CSV table of C-alpha atoms in Angstrom, one decimal:
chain,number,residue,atom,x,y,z
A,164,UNK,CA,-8.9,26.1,19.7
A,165,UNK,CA,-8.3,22.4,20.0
A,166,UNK,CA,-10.3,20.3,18.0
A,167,UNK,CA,-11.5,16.7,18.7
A,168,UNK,CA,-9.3,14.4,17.1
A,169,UNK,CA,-11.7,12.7,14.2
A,170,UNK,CA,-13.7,9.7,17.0
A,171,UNK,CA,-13.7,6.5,13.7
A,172,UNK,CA,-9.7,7.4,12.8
A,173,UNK,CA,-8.3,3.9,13.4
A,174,UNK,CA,-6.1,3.3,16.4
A,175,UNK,CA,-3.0,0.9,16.0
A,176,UNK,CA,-5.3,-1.6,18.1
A,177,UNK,CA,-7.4,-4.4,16.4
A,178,UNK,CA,-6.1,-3.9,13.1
A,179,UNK,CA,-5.9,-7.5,11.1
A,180,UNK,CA,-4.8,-8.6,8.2
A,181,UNK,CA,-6.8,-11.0,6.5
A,182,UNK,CA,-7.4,-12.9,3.1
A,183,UNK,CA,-10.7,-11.6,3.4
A,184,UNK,CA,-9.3,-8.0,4.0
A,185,UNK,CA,-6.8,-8.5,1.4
A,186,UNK,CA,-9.9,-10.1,-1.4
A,187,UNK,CA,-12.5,-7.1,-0.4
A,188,UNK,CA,-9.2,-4.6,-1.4
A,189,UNK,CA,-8.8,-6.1,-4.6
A,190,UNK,CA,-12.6,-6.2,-5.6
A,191,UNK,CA,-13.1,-3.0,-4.1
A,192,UNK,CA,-10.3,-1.4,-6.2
A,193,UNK,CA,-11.3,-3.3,-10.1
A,194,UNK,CA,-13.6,-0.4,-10.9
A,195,UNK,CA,-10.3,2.2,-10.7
A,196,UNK,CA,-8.0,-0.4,-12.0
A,197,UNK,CA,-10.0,-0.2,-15.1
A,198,UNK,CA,-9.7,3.7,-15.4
A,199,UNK,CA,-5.9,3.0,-14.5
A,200,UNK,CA,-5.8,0.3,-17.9
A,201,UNK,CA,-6.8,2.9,-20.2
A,202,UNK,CA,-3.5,4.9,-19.1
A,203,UNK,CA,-1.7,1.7,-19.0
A,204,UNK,CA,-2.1,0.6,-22.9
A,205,UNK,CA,-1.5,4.0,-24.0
A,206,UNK,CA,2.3,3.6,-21.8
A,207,UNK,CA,2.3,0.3,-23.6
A,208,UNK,CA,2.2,1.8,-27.0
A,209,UNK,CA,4.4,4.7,-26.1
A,210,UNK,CA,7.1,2.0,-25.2
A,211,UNK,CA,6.7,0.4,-28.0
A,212,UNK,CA,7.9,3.3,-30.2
A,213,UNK,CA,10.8,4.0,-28.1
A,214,UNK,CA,11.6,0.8,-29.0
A,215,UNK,CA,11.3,-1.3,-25.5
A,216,UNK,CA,11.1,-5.0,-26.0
A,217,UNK,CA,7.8,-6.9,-24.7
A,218,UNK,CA,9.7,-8.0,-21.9
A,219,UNK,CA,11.8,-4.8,-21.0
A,220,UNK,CA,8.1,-3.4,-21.2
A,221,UNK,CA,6.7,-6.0,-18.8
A,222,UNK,CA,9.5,-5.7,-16.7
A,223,UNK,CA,9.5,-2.2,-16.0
A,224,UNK,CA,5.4,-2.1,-15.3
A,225,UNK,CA,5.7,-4.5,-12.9
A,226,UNK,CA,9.1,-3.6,-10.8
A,227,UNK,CA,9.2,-0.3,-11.3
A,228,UNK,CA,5.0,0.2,-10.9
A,229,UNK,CA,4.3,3.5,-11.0
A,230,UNK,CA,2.9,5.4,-14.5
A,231,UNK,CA,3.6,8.8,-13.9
A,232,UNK,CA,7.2,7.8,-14.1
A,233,UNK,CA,7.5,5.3,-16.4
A,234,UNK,CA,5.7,7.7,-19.1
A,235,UNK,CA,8.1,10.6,-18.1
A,236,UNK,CA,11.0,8.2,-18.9
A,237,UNK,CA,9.8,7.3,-22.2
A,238,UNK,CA,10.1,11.1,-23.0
A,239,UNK,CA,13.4,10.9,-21.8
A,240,UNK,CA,14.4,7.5,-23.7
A,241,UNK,CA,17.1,8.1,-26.3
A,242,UNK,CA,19.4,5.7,-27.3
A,243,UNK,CA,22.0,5.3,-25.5
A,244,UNK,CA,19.4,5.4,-22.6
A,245,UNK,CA,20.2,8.4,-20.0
A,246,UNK,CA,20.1,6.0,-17.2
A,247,UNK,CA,21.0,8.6,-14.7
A,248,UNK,CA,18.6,10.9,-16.0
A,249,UNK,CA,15.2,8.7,-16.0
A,250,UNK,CA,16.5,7.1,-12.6
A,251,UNK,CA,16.6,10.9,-10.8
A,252,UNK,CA,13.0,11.5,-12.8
A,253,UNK,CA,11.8,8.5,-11.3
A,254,UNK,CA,12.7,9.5,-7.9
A,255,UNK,CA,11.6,13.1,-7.5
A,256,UNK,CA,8.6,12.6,-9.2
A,257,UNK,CA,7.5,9.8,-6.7
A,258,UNK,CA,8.8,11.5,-3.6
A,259,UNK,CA,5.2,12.5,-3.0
A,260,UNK,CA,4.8,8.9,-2.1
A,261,UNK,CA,7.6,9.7,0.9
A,262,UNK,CA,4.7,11.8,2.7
A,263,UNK,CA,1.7,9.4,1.5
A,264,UNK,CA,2.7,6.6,3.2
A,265,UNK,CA,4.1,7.4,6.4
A,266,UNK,CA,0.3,8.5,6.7
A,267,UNK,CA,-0.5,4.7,6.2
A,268,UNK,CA,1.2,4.1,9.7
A,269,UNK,CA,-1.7,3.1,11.8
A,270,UNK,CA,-2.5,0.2,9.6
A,271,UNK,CA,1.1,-0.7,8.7
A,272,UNK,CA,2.8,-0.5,12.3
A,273,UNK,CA,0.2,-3.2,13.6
A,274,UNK,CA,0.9,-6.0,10.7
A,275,UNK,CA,4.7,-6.3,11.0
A,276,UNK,CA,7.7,-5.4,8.9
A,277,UNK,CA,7.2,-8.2,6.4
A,278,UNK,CA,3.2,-7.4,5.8
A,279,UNK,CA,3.9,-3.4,5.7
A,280,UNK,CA,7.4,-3.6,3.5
A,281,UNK,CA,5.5,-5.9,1.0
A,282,UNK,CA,2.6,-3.8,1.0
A,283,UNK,CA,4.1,-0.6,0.2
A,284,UNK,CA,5.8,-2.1,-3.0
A,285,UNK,CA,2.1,-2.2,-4.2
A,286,UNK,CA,1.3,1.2,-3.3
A,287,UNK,CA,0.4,3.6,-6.5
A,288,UNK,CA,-2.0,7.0,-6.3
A,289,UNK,CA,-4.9,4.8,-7.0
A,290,UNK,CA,-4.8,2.1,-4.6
A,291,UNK,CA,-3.7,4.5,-1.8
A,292,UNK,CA,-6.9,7.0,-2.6
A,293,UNK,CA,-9.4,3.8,-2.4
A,294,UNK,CA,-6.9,1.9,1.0
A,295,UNK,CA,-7.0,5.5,3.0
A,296,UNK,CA,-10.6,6.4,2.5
A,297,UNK,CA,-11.0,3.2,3.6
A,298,UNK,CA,-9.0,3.4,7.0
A,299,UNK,CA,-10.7,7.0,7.5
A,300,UNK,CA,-14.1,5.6,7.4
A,301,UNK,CA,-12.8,2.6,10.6
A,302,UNK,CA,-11.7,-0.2,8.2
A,303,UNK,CA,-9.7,-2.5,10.7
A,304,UNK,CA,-8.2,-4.8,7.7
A,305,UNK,CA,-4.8,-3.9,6.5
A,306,UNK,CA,-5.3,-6.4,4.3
A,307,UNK,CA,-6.9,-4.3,1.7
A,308,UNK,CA,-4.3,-2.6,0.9
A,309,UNK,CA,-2.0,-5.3,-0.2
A,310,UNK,CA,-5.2,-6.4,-2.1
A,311,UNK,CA,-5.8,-2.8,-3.7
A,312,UNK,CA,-2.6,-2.8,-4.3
A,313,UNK,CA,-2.2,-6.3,-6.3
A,314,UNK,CA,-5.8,-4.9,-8.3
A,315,UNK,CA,-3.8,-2.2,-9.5
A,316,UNK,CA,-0.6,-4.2,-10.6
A,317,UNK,CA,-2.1,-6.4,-12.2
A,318,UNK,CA,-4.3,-4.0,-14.5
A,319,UNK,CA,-1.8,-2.0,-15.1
A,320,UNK,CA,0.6,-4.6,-15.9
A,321,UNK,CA,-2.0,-6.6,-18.3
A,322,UNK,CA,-3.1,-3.3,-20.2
A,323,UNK,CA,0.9,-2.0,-20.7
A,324,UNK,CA,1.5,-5.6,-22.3
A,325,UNK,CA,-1.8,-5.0,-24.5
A,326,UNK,CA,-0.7,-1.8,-25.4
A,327,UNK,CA,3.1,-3.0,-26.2
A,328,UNK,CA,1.4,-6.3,-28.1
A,329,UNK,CA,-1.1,-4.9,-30.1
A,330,UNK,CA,-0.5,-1.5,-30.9
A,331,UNK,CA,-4.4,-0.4,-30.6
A,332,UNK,CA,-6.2,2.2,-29.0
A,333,UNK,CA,-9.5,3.5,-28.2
A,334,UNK,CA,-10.1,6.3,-30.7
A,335,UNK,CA,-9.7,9.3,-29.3
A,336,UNK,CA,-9.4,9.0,-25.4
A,337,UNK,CA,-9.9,12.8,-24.9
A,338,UNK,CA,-12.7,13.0,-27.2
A,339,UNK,CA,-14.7,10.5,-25.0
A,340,UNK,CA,-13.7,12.0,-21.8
A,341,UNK,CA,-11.4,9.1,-20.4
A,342,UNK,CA,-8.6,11.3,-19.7
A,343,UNK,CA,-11.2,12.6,-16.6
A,344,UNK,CA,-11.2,9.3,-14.5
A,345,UNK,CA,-8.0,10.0,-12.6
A,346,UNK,CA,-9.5,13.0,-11.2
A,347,UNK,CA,-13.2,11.6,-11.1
A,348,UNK,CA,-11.8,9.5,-8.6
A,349,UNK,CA,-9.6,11.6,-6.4
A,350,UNK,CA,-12.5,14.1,-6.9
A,351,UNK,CA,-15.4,11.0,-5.4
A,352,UNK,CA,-13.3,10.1,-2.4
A,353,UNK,CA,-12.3,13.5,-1.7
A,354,UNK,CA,-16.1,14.4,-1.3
A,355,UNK,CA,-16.8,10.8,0.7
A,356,UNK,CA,-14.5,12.2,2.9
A,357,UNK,CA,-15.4,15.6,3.9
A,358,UNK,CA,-15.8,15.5,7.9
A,359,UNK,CA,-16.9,18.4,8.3
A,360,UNK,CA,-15.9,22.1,9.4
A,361,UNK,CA,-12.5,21.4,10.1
A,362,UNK,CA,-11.6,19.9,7.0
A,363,UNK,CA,-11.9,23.9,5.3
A,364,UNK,CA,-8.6,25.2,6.6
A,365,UNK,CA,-6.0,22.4,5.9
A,366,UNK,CA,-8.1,21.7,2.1
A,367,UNK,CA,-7.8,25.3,1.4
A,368,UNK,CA,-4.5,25.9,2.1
A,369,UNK,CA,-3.3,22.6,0.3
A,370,UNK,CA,-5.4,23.8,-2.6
A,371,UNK,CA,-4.3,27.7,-2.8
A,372,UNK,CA,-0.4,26.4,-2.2
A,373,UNK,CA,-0.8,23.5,-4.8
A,374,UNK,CA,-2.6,25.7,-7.7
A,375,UNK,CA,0.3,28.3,-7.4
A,376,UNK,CA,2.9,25.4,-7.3
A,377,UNK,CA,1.5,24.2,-10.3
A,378,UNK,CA,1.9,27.7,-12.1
A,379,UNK,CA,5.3,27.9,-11.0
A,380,UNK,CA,7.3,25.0,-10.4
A,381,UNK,CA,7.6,21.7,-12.4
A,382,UNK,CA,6.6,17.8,-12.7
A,383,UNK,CA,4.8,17.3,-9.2
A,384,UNK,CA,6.3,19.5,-6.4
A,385,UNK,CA,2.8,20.8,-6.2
A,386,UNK,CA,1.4,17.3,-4.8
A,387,UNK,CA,4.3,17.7,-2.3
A,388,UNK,CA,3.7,20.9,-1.4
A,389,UNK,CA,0.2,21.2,-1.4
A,390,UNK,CA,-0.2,18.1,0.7
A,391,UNK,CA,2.7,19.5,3.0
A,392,UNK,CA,1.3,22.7,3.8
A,393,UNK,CA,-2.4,21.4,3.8
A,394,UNK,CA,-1.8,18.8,6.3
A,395,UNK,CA,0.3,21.2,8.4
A,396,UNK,CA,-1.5,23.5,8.6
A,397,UNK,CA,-4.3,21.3,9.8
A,398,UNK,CA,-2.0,19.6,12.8
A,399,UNK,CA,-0.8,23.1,13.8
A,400,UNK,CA,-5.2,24.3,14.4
A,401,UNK,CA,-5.9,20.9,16.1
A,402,UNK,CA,-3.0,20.4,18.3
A,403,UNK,CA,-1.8,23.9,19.4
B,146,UNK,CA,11.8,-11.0,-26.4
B,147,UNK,CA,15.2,-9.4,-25.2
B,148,UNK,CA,16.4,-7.5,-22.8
B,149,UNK,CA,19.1,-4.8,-23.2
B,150,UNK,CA,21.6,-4.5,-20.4
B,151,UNK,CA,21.4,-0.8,-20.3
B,152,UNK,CA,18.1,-0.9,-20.4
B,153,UNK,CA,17.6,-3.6,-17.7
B,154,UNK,CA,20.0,-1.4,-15.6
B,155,UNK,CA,17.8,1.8,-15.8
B,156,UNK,CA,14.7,-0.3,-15.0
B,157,UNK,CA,16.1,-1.7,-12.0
B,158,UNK,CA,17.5,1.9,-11.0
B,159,UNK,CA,14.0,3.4,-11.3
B,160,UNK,CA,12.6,0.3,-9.5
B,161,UNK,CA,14.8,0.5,-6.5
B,162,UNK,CA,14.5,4.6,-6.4
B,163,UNK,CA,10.8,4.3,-6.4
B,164,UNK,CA,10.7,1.8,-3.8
B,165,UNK,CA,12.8,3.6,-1.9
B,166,UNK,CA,10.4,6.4,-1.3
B,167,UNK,CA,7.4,4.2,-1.3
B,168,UNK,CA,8.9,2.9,2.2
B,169,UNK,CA,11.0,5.4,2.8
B,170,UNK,CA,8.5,7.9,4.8
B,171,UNK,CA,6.8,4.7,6.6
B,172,UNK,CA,10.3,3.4,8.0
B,173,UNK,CA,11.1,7.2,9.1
B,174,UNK,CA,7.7,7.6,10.8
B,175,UNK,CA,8.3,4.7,12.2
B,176,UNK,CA,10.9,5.6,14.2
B,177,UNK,CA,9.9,8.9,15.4
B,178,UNK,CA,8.3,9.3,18.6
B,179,UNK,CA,4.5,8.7,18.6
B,180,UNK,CA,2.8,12.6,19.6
B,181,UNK,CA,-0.4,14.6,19.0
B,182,UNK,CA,1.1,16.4,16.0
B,183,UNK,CA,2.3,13.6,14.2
B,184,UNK,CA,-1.3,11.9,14.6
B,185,UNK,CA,-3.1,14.8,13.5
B,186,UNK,CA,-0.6,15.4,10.7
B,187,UNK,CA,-1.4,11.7,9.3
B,188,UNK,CA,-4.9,12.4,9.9
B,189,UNK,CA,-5.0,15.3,7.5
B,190,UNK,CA,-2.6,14.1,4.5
B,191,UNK,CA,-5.2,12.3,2.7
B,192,UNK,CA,-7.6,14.8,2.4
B,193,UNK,CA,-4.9,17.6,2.0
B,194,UNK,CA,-3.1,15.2,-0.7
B,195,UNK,CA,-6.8,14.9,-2.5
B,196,UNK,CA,-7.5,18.5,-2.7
B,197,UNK,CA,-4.1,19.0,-4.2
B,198,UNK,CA,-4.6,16.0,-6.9
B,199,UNK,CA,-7.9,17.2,-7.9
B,200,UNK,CA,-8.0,21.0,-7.7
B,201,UNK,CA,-4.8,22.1,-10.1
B,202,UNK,CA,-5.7,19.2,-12.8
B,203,UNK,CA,-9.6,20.7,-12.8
B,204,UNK,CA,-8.2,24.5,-12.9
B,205,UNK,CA,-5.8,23.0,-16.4
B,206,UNK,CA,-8.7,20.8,-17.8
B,207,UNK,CA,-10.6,23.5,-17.9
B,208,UNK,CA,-14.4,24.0,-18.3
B,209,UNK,CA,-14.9,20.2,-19.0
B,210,UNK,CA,-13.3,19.3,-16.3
B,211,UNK,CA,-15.2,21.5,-14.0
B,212,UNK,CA,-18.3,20.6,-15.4
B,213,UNK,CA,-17.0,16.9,-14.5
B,214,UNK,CA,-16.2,17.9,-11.4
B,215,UNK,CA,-19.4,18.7,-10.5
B,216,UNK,CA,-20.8,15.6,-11.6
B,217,UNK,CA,-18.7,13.8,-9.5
B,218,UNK,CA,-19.5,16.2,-6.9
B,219,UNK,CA,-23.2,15.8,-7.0
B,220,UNK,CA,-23.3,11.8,-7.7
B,221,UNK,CA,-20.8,11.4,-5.0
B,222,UNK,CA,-23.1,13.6,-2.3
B,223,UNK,CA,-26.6,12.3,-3.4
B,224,UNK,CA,-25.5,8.1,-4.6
B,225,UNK,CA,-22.3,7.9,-3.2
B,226,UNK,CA,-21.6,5.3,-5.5
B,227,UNK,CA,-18.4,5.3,-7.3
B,228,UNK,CA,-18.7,4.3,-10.6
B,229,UNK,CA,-21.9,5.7,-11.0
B,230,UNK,CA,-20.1,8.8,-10.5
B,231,UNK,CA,-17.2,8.2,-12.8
B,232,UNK,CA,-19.7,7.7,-15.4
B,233,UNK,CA,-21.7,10.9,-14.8
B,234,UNK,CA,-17.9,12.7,-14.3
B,235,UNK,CA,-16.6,11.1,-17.7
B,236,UNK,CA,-20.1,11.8,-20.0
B,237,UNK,CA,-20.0,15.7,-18.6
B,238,UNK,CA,-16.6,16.2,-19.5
B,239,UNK,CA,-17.3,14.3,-23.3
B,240,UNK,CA,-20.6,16.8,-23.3
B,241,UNK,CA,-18.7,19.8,-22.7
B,242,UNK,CA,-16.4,19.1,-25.4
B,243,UNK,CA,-18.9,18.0,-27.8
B,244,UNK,CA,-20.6,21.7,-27.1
C-alpha cells in the first residue's frame, strides 16, 4: 500500500539562502562542534606523534575535513608516507558521504551550483545529522547548512591545532563517558525524527543489515549498506 | 613550521578524494530524472543513515552505551532538548562504568 509522502518534507520551492539561515546553522550546530573538539585534539596529538608539522596538521584538518579519515591515515603513516594507501582509505571510508548528500538535493538544487558545491565541501557526519533534521522538520534556509558546516570546521580545525600545540588531554576521555557524544547525537535526532509507523520498516532493515555488516565486513561499508538497504527498502513500500 | 612534499601531496590526494564524494552523489542526482522513488528514497536516507550510525556503535559499546542510549532516548522524547540530552547520555554511560 502506498503511503502518503511525509506533508512538511521540503519542496524545491521557497528555499532561500540567507545570512540569517547560514548564522542560525552555525549557532545551532556549536553544542555538537564541541563534542566534535574532544575528537579533534585527540587527532591533534595523534599527528603529532607521527610526526606531522603544525602546519601539515592544520592543513590536512582543514582541506581534507573529515576525522574518521584523517585518524585512519595516521595509523597508516609510516615514513616514507604510503600516499596511495591513505588516499584509497580516505576515499572508501567517505563514500558513505556519496549517498548522504544526494539526499541534500531539495535544499541544494534551489541555491545554485556555486551555493550547493561550496556547501558540500563543509559537509561532515555532524553538520549533515543537525542540516537534515533540520530540512525534515520544513526548514526553508539552505543557508544553515553552509553555516553548520563552517561550526564544524572551525571546531574541529581549532581543537586539532590545540591538540598538535599542546600535547594535553582530558584525563581519561572513556572514563568520563566523552567517547558517547557521537552517538548521543545521532541517537537525539534520530528519535526527533521518528514520523511515525512508517518509519519501522526502512529503520529496521537498515539496522538488522548494518549490525551484520559490522560483524562481517570492515571500516564503514556497514553505514553504506545499512543506509542503502534501509532507505530502499522504504522507497520500494511507499512508491510501489 | 614545514611542510613535507610528500606529505603535502597525500594531503591534497585525500582532500580532493574526499571532496569528490562529498559532491559526487549531489551532481549524479542531479542529473537523474526527478520520480517518486528517487523522492521517497531521499526521504528515507536520513533516518535509515541514523539507525545505522547509532545501532552497531550501541551493540560494540556495550551496556554503557545502551544505558546512554536510553538516556538519550528518554531526554530526547520527554525535553527534546539536545544538550540536555547529551549530558544525561554522557553521565549514564560514565555511571555504568563506574558500576
Amino acid at each position: 500500500m502506498p503511503e502518503a509522502p511525509v506533508p512538511d518534507y521540503p519542496r524545491t520551492q521557497g528555499v532561500r539562502f540567507t545570512a540569517a539561515g547560514l548564522r542560525a546553522g552555525y549557532v545551532r550546530t556549536i553544542p555538537v562542534g564541541l563534542g566534535v573538539s574532544l575528537f579533534g585534539i585527540v587527532f591533534g596529538l595523534v599527528a603529532g606523534q607521527k610526526g606531522l608539522s603544525v602546519l601539515e596538521t592544520g592543513l590536512m584538518s582543514a582541506l581534507v575535513f573529515a576525522g574518521a579519515s584523517q585518524m585512519l591515515a595516521m595509523e597508516l603513516w609510516t615514513s616514507p608516507v604510503p600516499v596511495l594507501t591513505v588516499a584509497i582509505a580516505a576515499l572508501v571510508i567517505n563514500l558513505r558521504y556519496f549517498m548522504m548528500n544526494a539526499a541534500l538535493m531539495p535544499w541544494l538544487q534551489p541555491v545554485g551550483p556555486l551555493r550547493a558545491y561550496g556547501s558540500l565541501f563543509f559537509t561532515a557526519d555532524e553538520n549533515w545529522a543537525v542540516s537534515v533534521a533540520e530540512m525534515r522538520s520544513g526548514g526553508r534556509d539552505a543557508g544553515f547548512l553552509l553555516g553548520s558546516g563552517l561550526a564544524i570546521w572551525t571546531f574541529w580545525l581549532t581543537a586539532t591545532l590545540i591538540g598538535r600545540t599542546t600535547g594535553t588531554i582530558i584525563a581519561d576521555p572513556e572514563r568520563v563517558g566523552v567517547d558517547f557524544v557521537g552517538t548521543a547525537v545521532f541517537t537525539f535526532l534520530l528519535v526527533r525524527m521518528h514520523q511515525g509507523k512508517g518509519d519501522w520498516l526502512p529503520w529496521t532493515v537498515a539496522g538488522v543489515t548494518a549490525v551484520t555488516a559490522a560483524e562481517f565486513l570492515p571500516g564503514f561499508w556497514y553505514l553504506i549498506l545499512g543506509g542503502l538497504a534501509g532507505s530502499i527498502a522504504g522507497a520500494l513500500r511507499d512508491v510501489r | 613550521m614545514s611542510v613535507d612534499p610528500t606529505t603535502l601531496l597525500a594531503i591534497l590526494l585525500m582532500a580532493a578524494g574526499t571532496y569528490g564524494v562529498r559532491a559526487g552523489g549531489y551532481f549524479l542526482i542531479q542529473r537523474l530524472a526527478p520520480s517518486p522513488f528517487l523522492e521517497a528514497w531521499m526521504r528515507h536516507v536520513p533516518g535509515a543513515m541514523f539507525v545505522a550510525l547509532v545501532l552497531p556503535a550501541i551493540l560494540k559499546g556495550g551496556l554503557p552505551f545502551a544505558a546512554g542510549a536510553i538516556a538519550v532516548l528518554l531526554a530526547a522524547r520527554l525535553k527534546g532538548n539536545l544538550i540536555l540530552s547529551l549530558v544525561l547520555g554522557v553521565a549514564a554511560v560514565a555511571a555504568a562504568r563506574a558500576f
